[in-house]
Coordinates of C-alpha atoms in Angstrom, one line a residue:
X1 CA -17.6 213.1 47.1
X2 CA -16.1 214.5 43.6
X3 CA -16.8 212.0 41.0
X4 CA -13.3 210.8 40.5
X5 CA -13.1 209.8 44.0
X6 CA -16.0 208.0 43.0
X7 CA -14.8 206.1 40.2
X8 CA -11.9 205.1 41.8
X9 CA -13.4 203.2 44.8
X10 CA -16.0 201.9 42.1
X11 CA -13.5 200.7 39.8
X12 CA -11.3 199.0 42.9
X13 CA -14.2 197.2 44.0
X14 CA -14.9 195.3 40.6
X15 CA -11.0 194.9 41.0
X16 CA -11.0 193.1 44.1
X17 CA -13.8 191.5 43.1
X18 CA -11.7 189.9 40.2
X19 CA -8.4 189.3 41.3
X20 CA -8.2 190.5 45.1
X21 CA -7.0 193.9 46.8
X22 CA -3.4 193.0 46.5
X23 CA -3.6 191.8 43.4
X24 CA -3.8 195.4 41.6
X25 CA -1.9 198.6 41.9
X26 CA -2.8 202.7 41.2
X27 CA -0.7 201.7 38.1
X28 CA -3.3 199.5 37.0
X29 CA -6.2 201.9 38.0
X30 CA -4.9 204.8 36.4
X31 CA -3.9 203.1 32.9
X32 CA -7.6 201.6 33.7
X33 CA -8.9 205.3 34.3
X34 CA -6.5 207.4 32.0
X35 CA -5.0 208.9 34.8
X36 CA -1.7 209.4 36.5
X37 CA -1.1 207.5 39.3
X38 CA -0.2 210.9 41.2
X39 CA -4.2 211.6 40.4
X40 CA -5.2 208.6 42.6
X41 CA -2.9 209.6 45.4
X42 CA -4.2 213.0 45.5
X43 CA -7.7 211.0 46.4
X44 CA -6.3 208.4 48.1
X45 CA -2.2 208.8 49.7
X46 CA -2.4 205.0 50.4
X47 CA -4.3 202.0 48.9
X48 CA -5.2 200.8 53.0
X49 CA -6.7 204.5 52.2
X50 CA -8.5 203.3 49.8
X51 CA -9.6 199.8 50.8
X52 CA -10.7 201.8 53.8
X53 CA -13.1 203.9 50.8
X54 CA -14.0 200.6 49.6
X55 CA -15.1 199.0 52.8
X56 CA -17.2 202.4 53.6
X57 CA -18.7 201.9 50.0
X58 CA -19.7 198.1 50.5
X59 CA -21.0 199.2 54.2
X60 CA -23.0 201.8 52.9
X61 CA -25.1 199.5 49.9
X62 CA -25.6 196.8 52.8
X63 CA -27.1 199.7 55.2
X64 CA -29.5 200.5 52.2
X65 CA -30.2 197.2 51.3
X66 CA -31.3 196.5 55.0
X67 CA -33.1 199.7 55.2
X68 CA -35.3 198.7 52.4
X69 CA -35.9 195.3 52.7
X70 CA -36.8 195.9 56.5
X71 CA -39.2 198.8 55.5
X72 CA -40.6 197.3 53.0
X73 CA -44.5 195.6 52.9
X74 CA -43.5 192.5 52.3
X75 CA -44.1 189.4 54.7
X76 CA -41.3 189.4 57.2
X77 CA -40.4 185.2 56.2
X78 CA -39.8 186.4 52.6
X79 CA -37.3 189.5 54.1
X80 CA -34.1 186.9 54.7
X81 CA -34.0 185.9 51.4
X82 CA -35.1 189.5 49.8
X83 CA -31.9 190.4 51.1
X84 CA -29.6 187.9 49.9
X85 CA -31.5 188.2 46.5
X86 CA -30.8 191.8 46.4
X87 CA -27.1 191.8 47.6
X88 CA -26.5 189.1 44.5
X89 CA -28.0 191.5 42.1
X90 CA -25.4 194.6 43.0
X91 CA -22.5 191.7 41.9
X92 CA -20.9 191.6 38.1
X93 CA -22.2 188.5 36.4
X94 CA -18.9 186.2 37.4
X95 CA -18.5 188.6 40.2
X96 CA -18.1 187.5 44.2
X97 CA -19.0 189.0 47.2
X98 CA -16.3 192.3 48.0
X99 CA -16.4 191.2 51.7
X100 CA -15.2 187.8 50.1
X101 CA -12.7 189.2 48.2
X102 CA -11.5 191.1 51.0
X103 CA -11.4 188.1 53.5
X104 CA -9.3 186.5 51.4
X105 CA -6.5 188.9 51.3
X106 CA -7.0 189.3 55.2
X107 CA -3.6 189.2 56.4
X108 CA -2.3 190.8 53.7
X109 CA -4.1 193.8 54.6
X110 CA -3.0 197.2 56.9
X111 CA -4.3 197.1 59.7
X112 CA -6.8 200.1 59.9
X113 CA -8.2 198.2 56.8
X114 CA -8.2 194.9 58.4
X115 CA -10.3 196.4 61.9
X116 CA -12.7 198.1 59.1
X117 CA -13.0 194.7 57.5
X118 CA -14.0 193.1 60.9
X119 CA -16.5 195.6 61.6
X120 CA -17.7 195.1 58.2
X121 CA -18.3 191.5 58.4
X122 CA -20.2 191.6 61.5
X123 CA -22.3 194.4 60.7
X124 CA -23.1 191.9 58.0
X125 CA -24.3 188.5 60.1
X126 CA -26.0 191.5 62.5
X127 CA -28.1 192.9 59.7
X128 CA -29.3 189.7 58.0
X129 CA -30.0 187.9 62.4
X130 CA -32.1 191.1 62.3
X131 CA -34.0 189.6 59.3
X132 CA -34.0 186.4 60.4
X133 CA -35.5 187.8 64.0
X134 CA -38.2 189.4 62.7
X135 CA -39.3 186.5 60.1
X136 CA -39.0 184.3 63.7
X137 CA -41.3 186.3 65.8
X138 CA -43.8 186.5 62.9
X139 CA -43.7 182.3 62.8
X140 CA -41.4 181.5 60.8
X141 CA -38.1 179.6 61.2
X142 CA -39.4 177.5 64.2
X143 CA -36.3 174.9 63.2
X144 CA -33.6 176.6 65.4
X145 CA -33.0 178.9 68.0
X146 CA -29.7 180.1 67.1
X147 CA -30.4 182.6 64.3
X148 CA -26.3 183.8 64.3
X149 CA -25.6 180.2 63.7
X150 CA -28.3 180.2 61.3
X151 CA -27.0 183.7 59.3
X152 CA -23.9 182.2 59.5
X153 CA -24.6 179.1 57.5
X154 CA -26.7 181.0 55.0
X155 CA -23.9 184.0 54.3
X156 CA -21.5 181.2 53.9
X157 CA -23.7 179.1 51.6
X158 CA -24.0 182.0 49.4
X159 CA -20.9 183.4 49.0
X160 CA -19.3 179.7 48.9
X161 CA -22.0 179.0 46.2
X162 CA -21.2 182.3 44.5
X163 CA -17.4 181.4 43.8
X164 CA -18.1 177.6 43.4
X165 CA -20.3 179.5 40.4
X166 CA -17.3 181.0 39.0
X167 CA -15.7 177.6 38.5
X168 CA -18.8 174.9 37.5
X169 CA -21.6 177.5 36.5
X170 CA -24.9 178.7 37.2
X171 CA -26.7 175.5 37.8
X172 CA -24.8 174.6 41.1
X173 CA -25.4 178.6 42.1
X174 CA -29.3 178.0 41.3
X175 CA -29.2 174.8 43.0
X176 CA -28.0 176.5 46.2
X177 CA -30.8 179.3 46.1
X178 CA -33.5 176.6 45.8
X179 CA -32.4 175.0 48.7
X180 CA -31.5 178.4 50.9
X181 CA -35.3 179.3 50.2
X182 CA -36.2 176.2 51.2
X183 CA -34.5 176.1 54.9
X184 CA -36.0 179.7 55.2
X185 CA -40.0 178.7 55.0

C-alpha cells in the first residue's frame, strides 16, 4: 500500500472518529493533506471506497490485537481486559471507538460499507467471547454462562463509557474500568 493510500485511510479514521464518516468530504482531506481532491480519488473513486479502506484498517489492528493478547504468557483471566486495555490505547486522547463512529452513521452508509461494517462488529464480540472462553475454561468467570451476552455488555460499557468521557471527563471513564475489571475476576 503506497504511503498516501496510507495516510488517507489514517487521516479518515481520526476523522470519523471526531465528527463521523458523513460528516467530512475529500475536500476536507485534501486541504487536510495538501492535496487535490482528484489525488484521493485516484486512491479511492468513492468515499464507501474508502470507508470500505477504513473498515479493513480497524479489522486488521483488532486481528493483531487478538493475536497478541491470545499468544501472549499471560494468565488467560487477565486476557479480556488486556484486550480492551489495549484497543483504548490505539484511540486519540478524546477519541471514540471507529466501529462507534461508524455505527452511528449506519444508515447513512452504502451499502457494501454497511455489510463490511456488520461483519466488522461481529468479528468484534467473536474475538473478545474467544477471550472470555478461554479465561472461563481456565476458572474464571463462573457468574454466567452466556459469554456473548457477557462481551456484549462489556463492548458496550466501554465504548458507552468512552463517549460519556468525552462529555464529563476522565473520572467517570476510570470509574467504568474499575468496575469492568472487577466483573471480570
Amino acid at each position: 500500500m503506497t504511503n498516501r493510500k496510507m495516510e488517507i485511510i489514517e487521516l479518515t479514521l481520526k476523522n470519523i472518529q471526531e465528527k463521523g464518516f458523513t460528516s467530512f468530504s475529500y475536500e476536507h482531506l485534501a486541504k487536510e493533506l495538501g492535496v487535490t481532491k482528484a489525488s484521493i480519488h485516484y486512491h479511492f473513486e468513492k468515499k464507501g471506497d474508502l470507508g470500505i479502506a477504513v473498515c479493513e484498517r480497524i479489522q486488521q489492528g483488532l486481528e493483531r490485537t487478538f493475536t497478541l493478547i491470545k499468544e501472549s504468557t499471560m494468565p488467560a483471566e487477565e486476557k479480556p481486559f488486556a484486550f480492551i486495555m489495549q484497543r483504548i490505547k490505539f484511540l486519540e486522547q478524546d477519541g471514540i471507538c471507529p466501529i462507534s463512529a461508524l455505527q452511528a452513521d449506519y444508515q447513512e452508509l452504502p451499502q457494501p460499507m454497511q455489510d463490511k461494517l456488520q461483519q466488522l462488529s461481529q468479528m468484534e464480540i467473536d474475538v473478545f467471547v474467544e477471550l472470555l472462553k478461554e479465561a472461563k475454561q481456565q476458572g474464571t468467570l463462573q457468574a454466567t454462562n452466556d459469554l456473548e451476552a457477557l462481551a456484549i455488555l462489556l463492548i458496550s460499557s466501554t465504548k458507552g463509557a468512552l463517549q460519556y468521557k468525552r462529555v464529563v471527563g476522565e473520572a467517570f471513564f476510570l470509574k467504568m474500568l474499575e468496575q469492568l475489571k472487577e466483573l471480570l475476576k
